[in-house]
Amino acid sequence: MDKKEFGKRLRILRKTKTDYTMKEFGLRFNLAESTISGYENGSRMPDAGIINKFADFFDVNTDYLLGRTDIHNNIESQEQQLDNKIEEAMNDPDTEIFFKDYLNAPEEKKAELRRFFKYIIEDEKKEE
Amino acid sequence: MDKKEFGKRLRILRKTKTDYTMKEFGLRFNLAESTISGYENGSRMPDAGIINKFADFFDVNTDYLLGRTDIHNNIESQEQQLDNKIEEAMNDPDTEIFFKDYLNAPEEKKAELRRFFKYIIEDEKKEE
DNA sequence: CCACTAAGAATATCTTAGCCT
DNA sequence: AGGCTAAGATATTCTTAGTGG
């Protein structure tokens, strides 16, 4: 099993995201220093409840913590950040409809729209 | 802890993605029927190794299995399909830049752009 | 056939305590 | 201080066996 990778990542997260010692870190979860040591050295593995709490605490996903992926939540790849931003934007109905229409429009209309937008954006910058 | 949500999701995955009975499913992981029953009914929780194996088997992420997110990997919801379409569109550099700029623009510019687009799209329809 | 549950066996964790650097 | 590890205590899981729909 992947106790080792989990331990490595836990240690990195504790060291880079906090100044906690093992003891201090353990206290936040009612765990003994030796327990954290066991985790970080790959000799033990916490149950799913603790894994979840760690993931919440560090704001990473469990797949990262468990060594299944290299993508944690907050150092997201740029693509992912863009996806999230778009997803968020889709919560605005006007924007959603607009994007959908754009995607379905013929290329000439797309190009025309882009030219227009470039124009009004640059126009805005001049005003500043 | 979230044994209950895990159990629900495991059952849904087993039933929708396979025709396995609990016993058959358990055999694939060297687990007894009663163990699977315990999982699905929320009275037990497997260790991280088994969780990982389940995630691999069903091709879902562990955050989904553990109830931390509603997004699994491969059963694409309609929203996800839309995301894919957008992602595809992003392969066109012009479109990508345009979208990014749009998202960062002030609301008034966004609105202006939408009005303009609506105008040229409707204009097109008249031409037909 | 399929699923559920109880009870003892088996396994792994957790704490305490002590030791090392 | 900070971190590591052994050993007993503790807790949870896992299997077996039996019950019920």
Tab-separated table of C-alpha atoms (C1' of nucleotides) in Angstrom:
chain	number	residue	atom	x	y	z
A	1	MET	CA	0.000	0.000	0.000
A	2	ASP	CA	0.986	3.563	-0.303
A	3	LYS	CA	1.807	4.517	3.226
A	4	LYS	CA	5.124	5.897	2.114
A	5	GLU	CA	3.859	8.370	-0.427
A	6	PHE	CA	1.136	9.496	1.940
A	7	GLY	CA	3.717	10.124	4.625
A	8	LYS	CA	5.965	12.090	2.338
A	9	ARG	CA	3.173	14.336	1.270
A	10	LEU	CA	1.886	14.846	4.755
A	11	ARG	CA	5.299	15.966	5.894
A	12	ILE	CA	5.697	18.339	2.988
A	13	LEU	CA	2.312	19.865	3.701
A	14	ARG	CA	2.988	20.248	7.406
A	15	LYS	CA	6.375	21.823	6.807
A	16	THR	CA	5.457	24.098	3.956
A	17	LYS	CA	2.004	25.170	5.069
A	18	THR	CA	2.489	25.385	8.820
A	19	ASP	CA	5.165	25.868	11.422
A	20	TYR	CA	3.778	23.091	13.552
A	21	THR	CA	5.919	20.441	15.094
A	22	MET	CA	4.545	16.907	14.977
A	23	LYS	CA	3.243	17.364	18.487
A	24	GLU	CA	1.505	20.651	17.735
A	25	PHE	CA	0.056	19.301	14.553
A	26	GLY	CA	-1.202	16.202	16.308
A	27	LEU	CA	-2.935	18.242	18.970
A	28	ARG	CA	-5.192	19.801	16.360
A	29	PHE	CA	-6.594	16.355	15.623
A	30	ASN	CA	-6.289	14.734	19.032
A	31	LEU	CA	-3.441	12.567	17.875
A	32	ALA	CA	-0.175	11.847	19.658
A	33	GLU	CA	3.160	12.989	18.338
A	34	SER	CA	4.140	9.382	17.771
A	35	THR	CA	1.075	8.909	15.619
A	36	ILE	CA	2.061	11.725	13.298
A	37	SER	CA	5.573	10.345	13.220
A	38	GLY	CA	4.164	6.983	12.231
A	39	TYR	CA	2.217	8.576	9.392
A	40	GLU	CA	5.089	10.614	8.059
A	41	ASN	CA	7.498	7.723	8.149
A	42	GLY	CA	5.132	5.439	6.331
A	43	SER	CA	4.694	2.881	9.073
A	44	ARG	CA	1.073	3.767	9.688
A	45	MET	CA	-1.953	4.966	7.838
A	46	PRO	CA	-4.869	6.854	9.373
A	47	ASP	CA	-8.468	5.919	8.733
A	48	ALA	CA	-10.611	7.718	6.200
A	49	GLY	CA	-11.995	10.144	8.755
A	50	ILE	CA	-8.579	11.489	9.608
A	51	ILE	CA	-7.559	11.542	5.967
A	52	ASN	CA	-10.572	13.716	5.269
A	53	LYS	CA	-9.705	16.060	8.105
A	54	PHE	CA	-6.156	16.420	6.850
A	55	ALA	CA	-7.408	17.136	3.347
A	56	ASP	CA	-9.723	19.813	4.696
A	57	PHE	CA	-7.025	21.297	6.857
A	58	PHE	CA	-4.515	21.634	4.036
A	59	ASP	CA	-7.135	22.291	1.399
A	60	VAL	CA	-5.941	19.520	-0.846
A	61	ASN	CA	-7.866	16.663	-2.361
A	62	THR	CA	-7.612	13.166	-0.984
A	63	ASP	CA	-6.277	11.795	-4.254
A	64	TYR	CA	-3.215	13.925	-3.758
A	65	LEU	CA	-2.868	12.939	-0.145
A	66	LEU	CA	-3.178	9.285	-1.042
A	67	GLY	CA	-0.641	9.553	-3.818
A	68	ARG	CA	-3.070	8.876	-6.651
A	69	THR	CA	-2.436	12.173	-8.398
A	70	ASP	CA	0.099	14.949	-8.360
A	71	ILE	CA	-2.509	17.650	-8.571
A	72	HIS	CA	-3.438	19.157	-5.260
A	73	ASN	CA	-6.178	21.669	-4.992
A	74	ASN	CA	-4.531	24.955	-4.646
A	75	ILE	CA	-1.474	24.746	-6.784
A	76	GLU	CA	-3.792	23.965	-9.630
A	77	SER	CA	-2.600	23.771	-13.143
A	78	GLN	CA	-3.473	26.815	-15.147
A	79	GLU	CA	-5.911	24.854	-17.234
A	80	GLN	CA	-7.770	23.807	-14.156
A	81	GLN	CA	-7.934	27.306	-12.804
A	82	LEU	CA	-9.360	28.477	-16.085
A	83	ASP	CA	-11.920	25.708	-16.032
A	84	ASN	CA	-12.987	26.714	-12.561
A	85	LYS	CA	-13.265	30.317	-13.531
A	86	ILE	CA	-15.438	29.456	-16.488
A	87	GLU	CA	-17.564	27.161	-14.397
A	88	GLU	CA	-18.058	29.960	-11.937
A	89	ALA	CA	-18.877	32.392	-14.695
A	90	MET	CA	-21.550	29.998	-15.894
A	91	ASN	CA	-23.468	30.731	-12.737
A	92	ASP	CA	-24.341	34.029	-14.327
A	93	PRO	CA	-27.117	33.157	-16.790
A	94	ASP	CA	-26.259	35.992	-19.165
A	95	THR	CA	-22.702	34.822	-19.420
A	96	GLU	CA	-23.705	31.221	-19.852
A	97	ILE	CA	-26.070	31.986	-22.696
A	98	PHE	CA	-23.518	34.242	-24.268
A	99	PHE	CA	-20.796	31.623	-24.230
A	100	LYS	CA	-23.038	28.955	-25.631
A	101	ASP	CA	-24.170	31.222	-28.437
A	102	TYR	CA	-20.604	32.160	-29.159
A	103	LEU	CA	-19.527	28.564	-29.476
A	104	ASN	CA	-22.306	27.864	-31.941
A	105	ALA	CA	-21.808	30.964	-34.041
A	106	PRO	CA	-20.133	30.892	-37.478
A	107	GLU	CA	-16.473	31.765	-37.501
A	108	GLU	CA	-16.939	35.140	-39.156
A	109	LYS	CA	-19.269	36.275	-36.394
A	110	LYS	CA	-16.851	35.046	-33.772
A	111	ALA	CA	-14.069	37.009	-35.356
A	112	GLU	CA	-16.203	40.100	-35.607
A	113	LEU	CA	-17.079	39.836	-31.953
A	114	ARG	CA	-13.484	39.436	-30.931
A	115	ARG	CA	-12.461	42.487	-32.933
A	116	PHE	CA	-15.205	44.535	-31.327
A	117	PHE	CA	-14.278	43.402	-27.856
A	118	LYS	CA	-10.611	44.123	-28.396
A	119	TYR	CA	-11.601	47.570	-29.484
A	120	ILE	CA	-13.740	48.409	-26.465
A	121	ILE	CA	-11.229	46.901	-24.042
A	122	GLU	CA	-8.350	48.913	-25.464
A	123	ASP	CA	-10.580	51.920	-25.490
A	124	GLU	CA	-11.091	51.455	-21.789
A	125	LYS	CA	-7.374	51.378	-21.110
A	126	LYS	CA	-6.878	54.686	-22.844
A	127	GLU	CA	-9.455	56.251	-20.578
A	128	GLU	CA	-7.511	55.348	-17.455
B	1	MET	CA	-17.288	10.110	10.049
B	2	ASP	CA	-18.680	9.583	6.636
B	3	LYS	CA	-19.160	5.887	6.461
B	4	LYS	CA	-22.711	6.356	5.328
B	5	GLU	CA	-22.015	8.458	2.275
B	6	PHE	CA	-19.158	6.204	1.275
B	7	GLY	CA	-21.446	3.200	1.506
B	8	LYS	CA	-24.150	4.812	-0.586
B	9	ARG	CA	-21.731	5.681	-3.304
B	10	LEU	CA	-20.071	2.302	-3.312
B	11	ARG	CA	-23.423	0.627	-3.765
B	12	ILE	CA	-24.414	2.945	-6.567
B	13	LEU	CA	-21.140	2.274	-8.347
B	14	ARG	CA	-21.395	-1.474	-7.926
B	15	LYS	CA	-24.970	-1.547	-9.158
B	16	THR	CA	-24.644	0.869	-12.048
B	17	LYS	CA	-21.211	-0.094	-13.304
B	18	THR	CA	-21.259	-3.824	-12.731
B	19	ASP	CA	-23.641	-6.724	-12.384
B	20	TYR	CA	-21.709	-8.095	-9.452
B	21	THR	CA	-23.376	-9.280	-6.311
B	22	MET	CA	-21.679	-8.309	-3.071
B	23	LYS	CA	-20.001	-11.690	-3.024
B	24	GLU	CA	-18.704	-11.451	-6.570
B	25	PHE	CA	-17.519	-7.923	-6.016
B	26	GLY	CA	-15.771	-8.898	-2.826
B	27	LEU	CA	-13.928	-11.732	-4.521
B	28	ARG	CA	-12.188	-9.269	-6.818
B	29	PHE	CA	-10.534	-7.732	-3.773
B	30	ASN	CA	-10.256	-10.765	-1.520
B	31	LEU	CA	-12.994	-9.486	0.742
B	32	ALA	CA	-15.915	-11.399	2.168
B	33	GLU	CA	-19.482	-10.679	1.207
B	34	SER	CA	-20.154	-9.490	4.724
B	35	THR	CA	-17.340	-6.997	4.413
B	36	ILE	CA	-18.901	-5.415	1.356
B	37	SER	CA	-22.228	-5.415	3.121
B	38	GLY	CA	-20.625	-3.622	6.030
B	39	TYR	CA	-19.219	-0.995	3.721
B	40	GLU	CA	-22.410	-0.389	1.830
B	41	ASN	CA	-24.492	-0.153	4.956
B	42	GLY	CA	-22.167	2.313	6.557
B	43	SER	CA	-21.142	0.207	9.520
B	44	ARG	CA	-17.555	-0.154	8.343
B	45	MET	CA	-14.932	1.681	6.424
B	46	PRO	CA	-12.063	0.095	4.513
B	47	ASP	CA	-8.490	1.266	4.868
B	48	ALA	CA	-6.860	3.588	2.380
B	49	GLY	CA	-5.434	0.755	0.313
B	50	ILE	CA	-8.833	-0.697	-0.417
B	51	ILE	CA	-10.292	2.739	-1.014
B	52	ASN	CA	-7.621	3.295	-3.636
B	53	LYS	CA	-8.356	-0.037	-5.277
B	54	PHE	CA	-12.057	0.761	-5.440
B	55	ALA	CA	-11.311	4.154	-6.949
B	56	ASP	CA	-9.131	2.516	-9.582
B	57	PHE	CA	-11.691	-0.157	-10.301
B	58	PHE	CA	-14.538	2.276	-10.841
B	59	ASP	CA	-12.312	4.958	-12.301
B	60	VAL	CA	-13.496	7.598	-9.889
B	61	ASN	CA	-11.504	9.826	-7.624
B	62	THR	CA	-11.248	9.128	-3.932
B	63	ASP	CA	-12.811	12.463	-3.048
B	64	TYR	CA	-15.978	11.246	-4.665
B	65	LEU	CA	-15.842	7.894	-2.927
B	66	LEU	CA	-15.284	9.582	0.406
B	67	GLY	CA	-18.155	11.976	-0.125
B	68	ARG	CA	-16.011	15.090	-0.316
B	69	THR	CA	-17.131	16.066	-3.801
B	70	ASP	CA	-19.919	15.210	-6.186
B	71	ILE	CA	-17.686	15.112	-9.216
B	72	HIS	CA	-16.566	11.653	-10.209
B	73	ASN	CA	-14.230	11.084	-13.061
B	74	ASN	CA	-15.941	9.558	-15.961
B	75	ILE	CA	-19.697	9.594	-15.773
B	76	GLU	CA	-20.045	12.923	-17.461
B	77	SER	CA	-22.890	15.055	-16.351
B	78	GLN	CA	-24.335	17.507	-18.786
B	79	GLU	CA	-22.443	20.281	-17.092
B	80	GLN	CA	-19.267	18.368	-17.564
B	81	GLN	CA	-19.997	17.844	-21.228
B	82	LEU	CA	-20.399	21.579	-21.577
B	83	ASP	CA	-17.093	22.033	-19.858
B	84	ASN	CA	-15.529	19.695	-22.360
B	85	LYS	CA	-16.963	21.657	-25.211
B	86	ILE	CA	-15.469	24.817	-23.789
B	87	GLU	CA	-12.186	23.105	-23.211
B	88	GLU	CA	-12.185	22.020	-26.807
B	89	ALA	CA	-12.931	25.557	-27.903
B	90	MET	CA	-9.927	26.690	-25.937
B	91	ASN	CA	-7.726	24.859	-28.390
B	92	ASP	CA	-8.347	27.799	-30.652
B	93	PRO	CA	-5.966	30.447	-29.322
B	94	ASP	CA	-8.127	33.349	-30.439
B	95	THR	CA	-11.093	31.964	-28.578
B	96	GLU	CA	-9.052	31.206	-25.503
B	97	ILE	CA	-7.666	34.714	-25.276
B	98	PHE	CA	-11.060	36.165	-25.933
B	99	PHE	CA	-12.704	34.172	-23.152
B	100	LYS	CA	-10.009	35.020	-20.666
B	101	ASP	CA	-10.297	38.698	-21.451
B	102	TYR	CA	-14.044	38.522	-21.185
B	103	LEU	CA	-13.894	36.952	-17.745
B	104	ASN	CA	-11.558	39.653	-16.505
B	105	ALA	CA	-13.467	42.550	-17.989
B	106	PRO	CA	-15.663	44.861	-15.906
B	107	GLU	CA	-19.348	44.049	-15.960
B	108	GLU	CA	-20.288	47.023	-18.102
B	109	LYS	CA	-17.944	45.892	-20.848
B	110	LYS	CA	-19.314	42.392	-20.635
B	111	ALA	CA	-22.830	43.689	-21.020
B	112	GLU	CA	-21.846	45.884	-23.923
B	113	LEU	CA	-20.247	42.936	-25.651
B	114	ARG	CA	-23.295	40.782	-25.147
B	115	ARG	CA	-25.560	43.437	-26.589
B	116	PHE	CA	-23.338	43.771	-29.604
B	117	PHE	CA	-23.195	40.051	-30.150
B	118	LYS	CA	-26.946	39.707	-29.867
B	119	TYR	CA	-27.254	42.420	-32.452
B	120	ILE	CA	-24.952	40.845	-35.029
B	121	ILE	CA	-26.416	37.408	-34.477
B	122	GLU	CA	-29.950	38.614	-35.020
B	123	ASP	CA	-28.739	40.591	-37.966
B	124	GLU	CA	-27.446	37.399	-39.465
B	125	LYS	CA	-30.793	35.712	-39.112
B	126	LYS	CA	-32.495	38.468	-41.036
B	127	GLU	CA	-30.089	37.932	-43.885
B	128	GLU	CA	-31.124	34.320	-44.272
C	1	DC	C1'	-29.976	-16.361	-4.714
C	2	DC	C1'	-28.783	-12.169	-2.464
C	3	DA	C1'	-28.142	-9.419	1.413
C	4	DC	C1'	-27.709	-8.581	6.314
C	5	DT	C1'	-25.889	-9.209	11.128
C	6	DA	C1'	-23.659	-11.253	15.436
C	7	DA	C1'	-19.465	-12.952	17.599
C	8	DG	C1'	-14.960	-14.295	17.936
C	9	DA	C1'	-10.412	-14.005	15.537
C	10	DA	C1'	-7.173	-11.237	13.355
C	11	DT	C1'	-5.072	-6.964	12.268
C	12	DA	C1'	-3.787	-2.273	12.694
C	13	DT	C1'	-3.852	1.777	15.173
C	14	DC	C1'	-3.023	4.829	19.423
C	15	DT	C1'	-0.900	6.109	23.570
C	16	DT	C1'	2.673	6.052	26.818
C	17	DA	C1'	7.252	5.980	27.754
C	18	DG	C1'	11.851	6.134	26.784
C	19	DC	C1'	15.781	7.155	23.624
C	20	DC	C1'	18.330	9.547	20.015
C	21	DT	C1'	20.058	13.570	17.349
D	1	DA	C1'	13.342	20.810	21.313
D	2	DG	C1'	12.049	17.958	17.760
D	3	DG	C1'	11.616	13.524	16.066
D	4	DC	C1'	11.748	8.384	16.298
D	5	DT	C1'	10.418	3.660	17.933
D	6	DA	C1'	8.950	-0.383	21.071
D	7	DA	C1'	5.226	-2.553	23.562
D	8	DG	C1'	0.997	-2.977	25.679
D	9	DA	C1'	-3.758	-1.093	25.472
D	10	DT	C1'	-7.360	-0.030	22.542
D	11	DA	C1'	-10.285	-0.043	18.663
D	12	DT	C1'	-11.755	-1.566	14.288
D	13	DT	C1'	-11.932	-4.573	10.801
D	14	DC	C1'	-12.447	-9.380	8.690
D	15	DT	C1'	-14.126	-13.888	8.487
D	16	DT	C1'	-17.215	-17.452	9.589
D	17	DA	C1'	-21.614	-18.896	10.360
D	18	DG	C1'	-26.216	-18.421	10.579
D	19	DT	C1'	-30.789	-15.786	9.516
D	20	DG	C1'	-34.184	-13.725	6.584
D	21	DG	C1'	-36.353	-11.686	2.363
